[in-house]
């Protein structure tokens, strides 16, 4: 690598690191699965854990969170993996400058740098998995197939999304290969998954716990909008997602390009179509290195400049919300929310999170060693447990679990599917699935006397308002 390129990479990485650490933004989706999981395993999380994804990433990062009592090193780790990803893209492209420039100014990369997420790490692993698949395609050596499977499986151990892309690799690259090759690839994916399977077996008593939980939650979300009935179609999110796909990607489908890179383009088509079912910009980080590697091969000088300008404009738009959040709290936390709430951003020099921390400090002093129900959303307790660093509060309890206790029930959500036989038939076949509260729950709900809400009136009966703090409201249980 020339000194010029090396300097460029480290300058850009320096800017990314500064932005990531200065902005108060940590990401939104799945923060509880990664930051809170790390905090839980470090012994600093005053709540029970709820994670939809693998807990392996949080488990690995927990010593760093325990050491610093914050998420500082988790943010730095993302920049570390991004550094390796940049050098990997540059190496795989055979030091193609167009690839380097396109990747360094890619808006997807700048979008995800403040997020606490294993996505960049997964992107790094999956890029090399793709690289070895291509090596196998050209040289037909089984060792490359093994490397590709191991890396894809190891990525899936940290984030299940990798498994979907691995399936698309299998469909795209092995449809005309011997069936044995597919089995070898799948076998090494399973080997790569072993850290996750072992962790799930030790923690949950079932090796495939988090994988099946994630797959079924995706199905439920796609069909019903999830158990909390989130909207399945968000036009703004869809448009934003499409905007971040490189403009010249349509060139992939020109006849000469499609013939030359047929399998790769089929893989990218499957993958992008899959992401469109739940369009989130951050998920593009898995594909963007591979897309840019292909783009750099087919763009002429004019097209390269235009694509670079488009990327630069989008990147400037992407980092604006993060720059604002260095000093101001805003309703436009990331690009999508910034666009959505642009007329009503309401810049506030005082961060609500800091006020909540001050409220919790007072509460732990005034009501030491107490458990608090947190409402009114089932996951409101996660927000307080995420912000609180201390041991004066015994536990934050989900209002959902408390309501199940009042009903003497453990079923959070369920669905039953039955056949519809003709009247003359005696029997139907039914299948049912349930999401239940843990059977090992030992929380003493009857002894909980206090509840907290965040800018809300508590929906529970037999609780009276005791005090309003800056943000939080404290309620006490009353006698019947």
Short mmCIF file of C-alpha atoms in Angstrom, two decimals:
data_model
loop_
_atom_site.label_atom_id
_atom_site.label_comp_id
_atom_site.label_asym_id
_atom_site.label_seq_id
_atom_site.Cartn_x
_atom_site.Cartn_y
_atom_site.Cartn_z
CA UNK A 1 0.00 0.00 0.00
CA UNK A 2 1.29 3.43 -0.91
CA UNK A 3 1.83 6.04 1.79
CA UNK A 4 -0.80 8.25 0.14
CA UNK A 5 -3.55 5.65 0.43
CA UNK A 6 -2.50 4.70 3.96
CA UNK A 7 -2.66 8.33 5.10
CA UNK A 8 -6.09 8.73 3.51
CA UNK A 9 -7.42 5.65 5.31
CA UNK A 10 -6.12 6.73 8.70
CA UNK A 11 -7.38 10.31 8.30
CA UNK A 12 -10.87 9.06 7.47
CA UNK A 13 -10.75 6.52 10.31
CA UNK A 14 -9.69 9.28 12.68
CA UNK A 15 -12.67 11.41 11.65
CA UNK A 16 -14.99 8.44 12.07
CA UNK A 17 -13.62 7.70 15.53
CA UNK A 18 -14.03 11.33 16.63
CA UNK A 19 -17.60 11.46 15.34
CA UNK A 20 -18.49 8.12 16.91
CA UNK A 21 -17.19 9.06 20.35
CA UNK A 22 -18.41 12.68 20.45
CA UNK A 23 -21.99 12.12 19.35
CA UNK A 24 -24.42 11.02 22.04
CA UNK A 25 -26.07 8.61 19.61
CA UNK A 26 -25.48 4.87 20.15
CA UNK A 27 -27.98 3.48 17.66
CA UNK A 28 -31.59 2.48 18.11
CA UNK A 29 -32.48 -0.99 16.81
CA UNK A 30 -31.29 -3.95 18.90
CA UNK A 31 -29.23 -1.92 21.38
CA UNK A 32 -30.67 -4.09 24.14
CA UNK A 33 -29.31 -7.18 22.38
CA UNK A 34 -25.73 -5.96 22.38
CA UNK A 35 -24.94 -3.11 24.78
CA UNK A 36 -27.36 -4.29 27.46
CA UNK A 37 -26.24 -7.90 27.07
CA UNK A 38 -22.63 -6.84 27.60
CA UNK A 39 -23.69 -4.81 30.61
CA UNK A 40 -25.67 -7.77 31.99
CA UNK A 41 -22.77 -10.21 31.76
CA UNK A 42 -20.44 -7.62 33.30
CA UNK A 43 -22.68 -7.61 36.39
CA UNK A 44 -23.85 -4.02 35.97
CA UNK A 45 -27.40 -4.55 34.68
CA UNK A 46 -30.13 -4.22 37.31
CA UNK A 47 -32.78 -6.11 35.35
CA UNK A 48 -33.48 -9.43 33.74
CA UNK A 49 -32.20 -9.89 30.21
CA UNK A 50 -34.34 -9.83 27.06
CA UNK A 51 -32.43 -10.42 23.84
CA UNK A 52 -33.82 -11.31 20.42
CA UNK A 53 -30.39 -12.01 18.92
CA UNK A 54 -27.36 -14.02 19.93
CA UNK A 55 -25.93 -13.02 23.32
CA UNK A 56 -22.43 -14.03 22.19
CA UNK A 57 -21.33 -10.54 21.12
CA UNK A 58 -22.43 -9.04 24.42
CA UNK A 59 -20.75 -11.88 26.30
CA UNK A 60 -17.45 -11.26 24.50
CA UNK A 61 -17.65 -7.50 25.08
CA UNK A 62 -18.72 -7.74 28.73
CA UNK A 63 -15.19 -7.58 30.23
CA UNK A 64 -14.60 -4.25 28.46
CA UNK A 65 -17.91 -2.84 29.71
CA UNK A 66 -17.16 -4.08 33.20
CA UNK A 67 -13.72 -2.46 33.08
CA UNK A 68 -14.87 1.01 31.99
CA UNK A 69 -18.45 1.05 33.38
CA UNK A 70 -19.61 2.53 30.06
CA UNK A 71 -19.92 1.59 26.38
CA UNK A 72 -16.82 3.53 25.26
CA UNK A 73 -14.82 0.46 24.22
CA UNK A 74 -17.80 -1.04 22.40
CA UNK A 75 -17.85 1.99 20.12
CA UNK A 76 -14.10 1.81 19.60
CA UNK A 77 -14.37 -1.88 18.71
CA UNK A 78 -16.64 -0.98 15.77
CA UNK A 79 -13.97 1.39 14.42
CA UNK A 80 -11.35 -1.34 14.84
CA UNK A 81 -13.38 -3.76 12.74
CA UNK A 82 -14.11 -1.01 10.24
CA UNK A 83 -10.36 -0.46 9.88
CA UNK A 84 -9.87 -4.14 9.05
CA UNK A 85 -12.85 -4.01 6.68
CA UNK A 86 -11.39 -1.06 4.76
CA UNK A 87 -8.00 -2.75 4.35
CA UNK A 88 -9.76 -5.98 3.32
CA UNK A 89 -11.78 -4.25 0.62
CA UNK A 90 -8.62 -2.54 -0.66
CA UNK A 91 -6.68 -5.83 -0.67
CA UNK A 92 -9.43 -7.89 -2.33
CA UNK A 93 -9.83 -5.22 -5.03
CA UNK A 94 -6.10 -5.57 -5.76
CA UNK A 95 -5.50 -2.01 -4.53
CA UNK A 96 -8.10 -0.44 -6.80
CA UNK A 97 -8.27 3.27 -5.87
CA UNK A 98 -11.86 3.55 -7.07
CA UNK A 99 -12.87 0.86 -4.59
CA UNK A 100 -11.05 2.64 -1.77
CA UNK A 101 -12.63 6.03 -2.48
CA UNK A 102 -16.13 4.64 -2.92
CA UNK A 103 -15.93 2.71 0.33
CA UNK A 104 -14.44 5.54 2.40
CA UNK A 105 -17.22 7.95 1.43
CA UNK A 106 -20.03 5.39 1.38
CA UNK A 107 -22.99 6.83 3.33
CA UNK A 108 -23.84 3.38 4.72
CA UNK A 109 -20.44 3.23 6.42
CA UNK A 110 -20.82 6.69 7.95
CA UNK A 111 -24.39 5.90 8.94
CA UNK A 112 -23.43 2.95 11.11
CA UNK A 113 -20.20 4.13 12.79
CA UNK A 114 -21.81 5.42 16.05
CA UNK A 115 -23.96 2.30 16.44
CA UNK A 116 -23.21 -0.29 19.11
CA UNK A 117 -23.64 -3.35 16.93
CA UNK A 118 -21.69 -6.36 15.62
CA UNK A 119 -22.77 -5.46 12.06
CA UNK A 120 -19.36 -4.16 10.97
CA UNK A 121 -17.64 -7.24 12.42
CA UNK A 122 -20.14 -9.41 10.56
CA UNK A 123 -19.51 -7.45 7.35
CA UNK A 124 -15.79 -8.14 7.72
CA UNK A 125 -16.37 -11.88 8.19
CA UNK A 126 -18.89 -12.13 5.39
CA UNK A 127 -16.66 -10.24 2.93
CA UNK A 128 -13.95 -12.86 3.43
CA UNK A 129 -16.50 -15.65 3.19
CA UNK A 130 -17.53 -14.26 -0.21
CA UNK A 131 -13.85 -13.92 -1.18
CA UNK A 132 -13.19 -17.61 -0.50
CA UNK A 133 -16.36 -18.62 -2.35
CA UNK A 134 -14.99 -16.79 -5.38
CA UNK A 135 -11.62 -18.52 -4.89
CA UNK A 136 -13.41 -21.87 -4.81
CA UNK A 137 -15.35 -20.90 -7.94
CA UNK A 138 -12.10 -20.31 -9.83
CA UNK A 139 -9.84 -23.01 -8.37
CA UNK A 140 -12.30 -25.66 -7.12
CA UNK A 141 -10.22 -26.34 -3.98
CA UNK A 142 -12.19 -27.69 -1.02
CA UNK A 143 -10.11 -25.74 1.49
CA UNK A 144 -11.60 -22.47 0.18
CA UNK A 145 -15.07 -23.88 0.59
CA UNK A 146 -14.22 -24.78 4.18
CA UNK A 147 -12.87 -21.29 4.90
CA UNK A 148 -16.00 -19.69 3.41
CA UNK A 149 -18.32 -21.89 5.48
CA UNK A 150 -16.39 -21.33 8.72
CA UNK A 151 -16.43 -17.54 8.32
CA UNK A 152 -20.12 -17.45 7.38
CA UNK A 153 -20.98 -19.70 10.32
CA UNK A 154 -18.85 -17.69 12.74
CA UNK A 155 -20.64 -14.55 11.55
CA UNK A 156 -23.94 -16.30 12.20
CA UNK A 157 -22.75 -17.11 15.72
CA UNK A 158 -22.79 -13.39 16.46
CA UNK A 159 -25.69 -12.27 14.26
CA UNK A 160 -28.29 -14.55 12.67
CA UNK A 161 -28.60 -12.29 9.61
CA UNK A 162 -25.40 -13.86 8.32
CA UNK A 163 -27.21 -17.18 7.97
CA UNK A 164 -29.73 -15.72 5.52
CA UNK A 165 -26.95 -14.34 3.32
CA UNK A 166 -25.11 -17.66 3.57
CA UNK A 167 -28.24 -19.37 2.24
CA UNK A 168 -28.30 -16.94 -0.71
CA UNK A 169 -24.62 -17.69 -1.38
CA UNK A 170 -25.52 -21.37 -1.44
CA UNK A 171 -28.36 -20.80 -3.91
CA UNK A 172 -26.34 -18.50 -6.17
CA UNK A 173 -23.00 -20.31 -6.33
CA UNK A 174 -23.84 -23.99 -5.89
CA UNK A 175 -26.88 -24.58 -8.09
CA UNK A 176 -24.64 -26.07 -10.80
CA UNK A 177 -22.17 -27.76 -8.46
CA UNK A 178 -22.06 -31.26 -6.99
CA UNK A 179 -24.40 -31.72 -4.04
CA UNK A 180 -21.39 -32.75 -1.97
CA UNK A 181 -20.04 -29.19 -2.23
CA UNK A 182 -23.21 -27.81 -0.69
CA UNK A 183 -22.97 -30.33 2.15
CA UNK A 184 -19.34 -29.36 2.82
CA UNK A 185 -20.27 -25.67 2.90
CA UNK A 186 -23.19 -26.33 5.27
CA UNK A 187 -21.05 -28.57 7.48
CA UNK A 188 -18.45 -25.85 8.00
CA UNK A 189 -21.17 -23.26 8.63
CA UNK A 190 -22.34 -25.54 11.45
CA UNK A 191 -18.77 -25.74 12.78
CA UNK A 192 -18.57 -21.94 12.70
CA UNK A 193 -21.84 -21.75 14.62
CA UNK A 194 -20.55 -23.88 17.49
CA UNK A 195 -19.67 -20.95 19.81
CA UNK A 196 -23.30 -19.80 19.62
CA UNK A 197 -24.74 -23.30 20.02
CA UNK A 198 -22.54 -24.03 23.03
CA UNK A 199 -23.37 -20.67 24.63
CA UNK A 200 -27.11 -21.20 24.11
CA UNK A 201 -26.92 -24.70 25.54
CA UNK A 202 -25.10 -23.49 28.65
CA UNK A 203 -27.27 -20.41 29.23
CA UNK A 204 -30.70 -21.49 27.98
CA UNK A 205 -30.59 -25.27 28.06
CA UNK A 206 -31.22 -25.50 24.31
CA UNK A 207 -28.48 -25.16 21.67
CA UNK A 208 -30.75 -23.65 19.00
CA UNK A 209 -32.61 -21.30 21.38
CA UNK A 210 -31.53 -17.93 19.95
CA UNK A 211 -31.50 -19.08 16.31
CA UNK A 212 -35.07 -20.40 16.41
CA UNK A 213 -36.26 -17.47 18.52
CA UNK A 214 -34.85 -15.03 15.97
CA UNK A 215 -36.25 -16.88 12.94
CA UNK A 216 -39.74 -17.18 14.42
CA UNK A 217 -39.72 -13.52 15.53
CA UNK A 218 -38.84 -12.49 11.95
CA UNK A 219 -41.72 -14.58 10.62
CA UNK A 220 -44.14 -13.07 13.14
CA UNK A 221 -42.92 -9.55 12.36
CA UNK A 222 -43.30 -10.10 8.62
CA UNK A 223 -46.80 -11.59 8.92
CA UNK A 224 -48.27 -9.64 11.84
CA UNK A 225 -45.94 -6.72 12.60
CA UNK A 226 -44.51 -8.40 15.69
CA UNK A 227 -46.11 -8.96 19.09
CA UNK A 228 -46.26 -5.18 19.62
CA UNK A 229 -47.88 -4.69 16.19
CA UNK A 230 -45.30 -2.41 14.61
CA UNK A 231 -46.25 -1.27 11.08
CA UNK A 232 -44.98 -3.73 8.50
CA UNK A 233 -44.66 -1.10 5.77
CA UNK A 234 -42.87 2.18 6.32
CA UNK A 235 -42.63 4.25 3.09
CA UNK A 236 -39.95 6.59 4.48
CA UNK A 237 -37.75 3.71 5.60
CA UNK A 238 -38.18 2.00 2.22
CA UNK A 239 -37.27 5.14 0.25
CA UNK A 240 -34.28 5.81 2.51
CA UNK A 241 -33.07 2.24 2.07
CA UNK A 242 -33.31 2.47 -1.73
CA UNK A 243 -31.52 5.81 -1.67
CA UNK A 244 -28.49 4.22 0.00
CA UNK A 245 -28.09 1.50 -2.62
CA UNK A 246 -25.43 2.83 -5.05
CA UNK A 247 -27.10 4.57 -7.98
CA UNK A 248 -25.14 2.71 -10.64
CA UNK A 249 -26.10 -0.69 -9.28
CA UNK A 250 -28.54 -0.93 -12.19
CA UNK A 251 -25.49 -1.49 -14.42
CA UNK A 252 -25.18 -4.96 -12.91
CA UNK A 253 -28.09 -6.02 -15.11
CA UNK A 254 -26.59 -4.90 -18.40
CA UNK A 255 -26.17 -8.02 -20.50
CA UNK A 256 -22.35 -8.08 -20.61
CA UNK A 257 -22.05 -7.43 -16.87
CA UNK A 258 -24.70 -9.95 -15.93
CA UNK A 259 -23.07 -12.66 -18.05
CA UNK A 260 -19.63 -11.93 -16.64
CA UNK A 261 -20.67 -11.71 -12.95
CA UNK A 262 -23.82 -13.81 -13.09
CA UNK A 263 -23.55 -15.67 -9.77
CA UNK A 264 -22.52 -12.61 -7.78
CA UNK A 265 -25.36 -10.54 -9.23
CA UNK A 266 -27.87 -13.30 -8.48
CA UNK A 267 -26.60 -13.35 -4.88
CA UNK A 268 -26.90 -9.56 -4.55
CA UNK A 269 -30.40 -9.65 -6.06
CA UNK A 270 -31.60 -12.32 -3.61
CA UNK A 271 -30.01 -10.45 -0.69
CA UNK A 272 -31.42 -7.02 -1.54
CA UNK A 273 -34.87 -8.50 -2.18
CA UNK A 274 -34.71 -10.12 1.26
CA UNK A 275 -33.69 -6.83 2.93
CA UNK A 276 -36.61 -5.07 1.27
CA UNK A 277 -38.95 -7.13 3.47
CA UNK A 278 -37.61 -5.12 6.42
CA UNK A 279 -35.65 -2.21 4.90
CA UNK A 280 -33.10 -0.88 7.36
CA UNK A 281 -30.09 1.12 6.18
CA UNK A 282 -27.75 -0.46 8.74
CA UNK A 283 -28.26 -3.93 7.23
CA UNK A 284 -26.72 -2.74 3.96
CA UNK A 285 -23.30 -2.71 5.64
CA UNK A 286 -23.16 -6.48 5.03
CA UNK A 287 -23.51 -6.07 1.26
CA UNK A 288 -21.97 -2.68 0.54
CA UNK A 289 -18.31 -3.87 0.45
CA UNK A 290 -19.22 -6.54 -2.12
CA UNK A 291 -21.38 -4.12 -4.14
CA UNK A 292 -18.55 -1.57 -4.23
CA UNK A 293 -16.02 -4.22 -5.29
CA UNK A 294 -18.21 -4.98 -8.29
CA UNK A 295 -19.04 -1.35 -9.03
CA UNK A 296 -15.36 -0.38 -9.19
CA UNK A 297 -14.85 -2.96 -11.94
CA UNK A 298 -17.60 -1.70 -14.23
CA UNK A 299 -17.78 2.08 -13.71
CA UNK A 300 -16.06 4.33 -16.23
CA UNK A 301 -14.37 7.57 -15.04
CA UNK A 302 -17.46 9.72 -15.49
CA UNK A 303 -19.76 7.27 -13.72
CA UNK A 304 -17.23 6.89 -10.90
CA UNK A 305 -17.16 10.66 -10.32
CA UNK A 306 -20.95 10.91 -10.34
CA UNK A 307 -21.31 8.01 -7.91
CA UNK A 308 -18.65 9.56 -5.68
CA UNK A 309 -20.53 12.89 -5.63
CA UNK A 310 -23.82 11.14 -4.80
CA UNK A 311 -22.10 9.31 -1.95
CA UNK A 312 -20.55 12.52 -0.63
CA UNK A 313 -23.89 14.35 -0.62
CA UNK A 314 -25.63 11.49 1.17
CA UNK A 315 -22.77 11.15 3.67
CA UNK A 316 -22.99 14.84 4.57
CA UNK A 317 -26.70 14.35 5.15
CA UNK A 318 -26.07 11.22 7.23
CA UNK A 319 -23.55 12.76 9.61
CA UNK A 320 -25.59 15.93 10.26
CA UNK A 321 -27.85 14.33 12.91
CA UNK A 322 -24.78 12.90 14.65
CA UNK A 323 -22.98 16.24 14.63
CA UNK A 324 -26.05 17.96 16.08
CA UNK A 325 -26.23 15.39 18.86
CA UNK A 326 -22.77 16.33 20.08
CA UNK A 327 -24.40 19.31 21.82
CA UNK A 328 -28.14 18.99 21.36
CA UNK A 329 -30.82 16.41 21.90
CA UNK A 330 -33.08 16.12 18.90
CA UNK A 331 -35.96 14.05 17.57
CA UNK A 332 -33.88 13.37 14.47
CA UNK A 333 -31.51 10.80 15.96
CA UNK A 334 -30.45 9.27 12.63
CA UNK A 335 -30.98 10.02 8.94
CA UNK A 336 -34.46 8.48 8.72
CA UNK A 337 -35.75 10.12 11.90
CA UNK A 338 -34.09 13.41 10.92
CA UNK A 339 -36.02 13.48 7.63
CA UNK A 340 -39.25 12.38 9.31
CA UNK A 341 -39.10 15.01 12.06
CA UNK A 342 -37.29 17.76 10.17
CA UNK A 343 -39.98 20.43 10.71
CA UNK A 344 -40.06 19.68 14.47
CA UNK A 345 -36.52 18.79 15.49
CA UNK A 346 -36.69 20.89 18.69
CA UNK A 347 -32.97 21.11 19.50
CA UNK A 348 -32.50 20.86 23.25
CA UNK A 349 -29.14 21.57 24.97
CA UNK A 350 -30.21 19.37 27.91
CA UNK A 351 -30.27 15.65 27.18
CA UNK A 352 -33.20 13.67 28.57
CA UNK A 353 -30.89 10.74 29.26
CA UNK A 354 -28.81 12.89 31.60
CA UNK A 355 -31.92 14.02 33.45
CA UNK A 356 -33.04 10.39 33.82
CA UNK A 357 -29.65 9.49 35.27
CA UNK A 358 -30.01 12.32 37.81
CA UNK A 359 -33.54 11.13 38.66
CA UNK A 360 -32.32 7.58 39.21
CA UNK A 361 -29.53 8.83 41.44
CA UNK A 362 -32.09 10.57 43.66
CA UNK A 363 -34.43 7.58 43.66
CA UNK A 364 -31.72 5.14 44.72
CA UNK A 365 -30.83 7.44 47.64
CA UNK A 366 -34.45 7.98 48.73
CA UNK A 367 -35.66 4.39 48.14
CA UNK A 368 -32.57 2.17 48.54
CA UNK A 369 -32.55 -1.51 47.58
CA UNK A 370 -36.04 -1.45 46.05
CA UNK A 371 -37.37 -3.09 42.91
CA UNK A 372 -39.37 -0.88 40.54
CA UNK A 373 -41.97 -1.83 37.96
CA UNK A 374 -41.31 0.28 34.85
CA UNK A 375 -44.07 1.24 32.42
CA UNK A 376 -45.95 1.74 30.40
CA UNK A 377 -44.35 -0.04 27.44
CA UNK A 378 -43.29 -3.66 28.05
CA UNK A 379 -39.66 -2.73 27.34
CA UNK A 380 -39.50 0.64 29.15
CA UNK A 381 -37.53 -1.06 31.91
CA UNK A 382 -34.70 -1.71 29.41
CA UNK A 383 -34.19 2.00 28.86
CA UNK A 384 -33.70 2.67 32.57
CA UNK A 385 -31.51 -0.41 33.07
CA UNK A 386 -29.39 0.72 30.12
CA UNK A 387 -28.81 4.18 31.62
CA UNK A 388 -28.37 3.21 35.26
CA UNK A 389 -24.87 2.41 36.57
CA UNK A 390 -25.08 1.52 40.23
CA UNK A 391 -26.30 -1.03 42.75
CA UNK A 392 -28.63 1.07 44.92
CA UNK A 393 -31.64 -0.07 42.91
CA UNK A 394 -32.35 -3.78 43.24
CA UNK A 395 -34.13 -4.40 39.93
CA UNK A 396 -36.09 -2.76 37.11
CA UNK A 397 -39.09 -4.97 36.31
CA UNK A 398 -41.09 -5.00 33.08
CA UNK A 399 -44.71 -3.92 33.52
CA UNK A 400 -45.57 -6.75 31.13
CA UNK A 401 -44.22 -9.36 33.55
CA UNK A 402 -46.03 -7.73 36.46
CA UNK A 403 -49.34 -7.74 34.58
CA UNK A 404 -48.85 -11.43 33.78
CA UNK A 405 -48.31 -12.04 37.50
CA UNK A 406 -51.60 -10.24 38.27
CA UNK A 407 -53.40 -12.42 35.72
CA UNK A 408 -51.65 -15.56 37.00
CA UNK A 409 -50.52 -16.17 33.43
CA UNK A 410 -47.19 -16.69 31.69
CA UNK A 411 -48.25 -16.38 28.02
CA UNK A 412 -47.04 -13.16 26.35
CA UNK A 413 -48.32 -14.01 22.88
CA UNK A 414 -49.56 -17.06 21.04
CA UNK A 415 -50.92 -18.23 17.72
CA UNK A 416 -52.85 -21.36 16.76
CA UNK A 417 -53.22 -22.71 13.23
CA UNK A 418 -55.90 -25.32 12.52
CA UNK A 419 -57.14 -27.20 9.51
CA UNK A 420 -60.76 -26.58 8.47
CA UNK A 421 -62.26 -29.97 7.72
CA UNK A 422 -65.69 -30.63 6.24
CA UNK A 423 -68.58 -31.11 8.71
CA UNK A 424 -68.58 -34.87 8.21
CA UNK A 425 -64.99 -35.19 9.50
CA UNK A 426 -64.57 -35.78 13.24
CA UNK A 427 -61.18 -34.09 13.75
CA UNK A 428 -59.01 -31.11 12.85
CA UNK A 429 -55.25 -30.80 13.23
CA UNK A 430 -53.92 -27.75 15.08
CA UNK A 431 -50.45 -26.32 15.62
CA UNK A 432 -49.78 -23.67 18.23
CA UNK A 433 -46.81 -21.54 19.23
CA UNK A 434 -46.38 -19.38 22.31
CA UNK A 435 -44.00 -16.77 23.63
CA UNK A 436 -43.93 -17.23 27.40
CA UNK A 437 -42.43 -15.62 30.43
CA UNK A 438 -39.47 -17.62 31.71
CA UNK A 439 -40.47 -20.64 33.76
CA UNK A 440 -37.48 -19.94 36.04
CA UNK A 441 -38.69 -16.43 36.96
CA UNK A 442 -38.07 -15.99 40.71
CA UNK A 443 -39.03 -12.31 40.97
CA UNK A 444 -41.13 -11.69 44.09
CA UNK A 445 -43.77 -9.54 42.44
CA UNK A 446 -45.97 -9.43 45.55
CA UNK A 447 -43.19 -7.59 47.41
CA UNK A 448 -42.77 -4.83 44.81
CA UNK A 449 -44.20 -1.59 46.21
CA UNK A 450 -43.02 1.00 43.68
CA UNK A 451 -43.31 1.78 39.99
CA UNK A 452 -41.70 4.26 37.60
CA UNK A 453 -42.83 5.78 34.32
CA UNK A 454 -41.10 7.92 31.74
CA UNK A 455 -43.27 10.98 31.00
CA UNK A 456 -46.41 8.84 31.42
CA UNK A 457 -49.28 8.19 33.77
CA UNK A 458 -49.01 4.65 35.12
CA UNK A 459 -51.62 2.31 33.67
CA UNK A 460 -51.61 -0.02 36.69
CA UNK A 461 -54.39 0.19 39.24
CA UNK A 462 -53.76 0.40 42.99
CA UNK A 463 -50.75 2.66 42.55
CA UNK A 464 -50.70 6.36 43.49
CA UNK A 465 -48.36 9.08 42.31
CA UNK A 466 -45.80 9.94 44.98
CA UNK A 467 -43.41 12.29 43.23
CA UNK A 468 -42.61 13.70 39.81
CA UNK A 469 -38.91 14.04 39.14
CA UNK A 470 -37.39 15.82 36.12
CA UNK A 471 -38.44 13.05 33.74
CA UNK A 472 -39.47 10.05 35.82
CA UNK A 473 -42.61 9.70 37.91
CA UNK A 474 -42.61 7.53 41.03
CA UNK A 475 -45.71 5.57 42.12
CA UNK A 476 -46.38 3.63 45.30
CA UNK A 477 -48.68 0.64 45.72
CA UNK A 478 -51.79 1.38 47.76
CA UNK A 479 -53.76 -0.95 50.00
CA UNK A 480 -56.95 -2.42 48.49
#
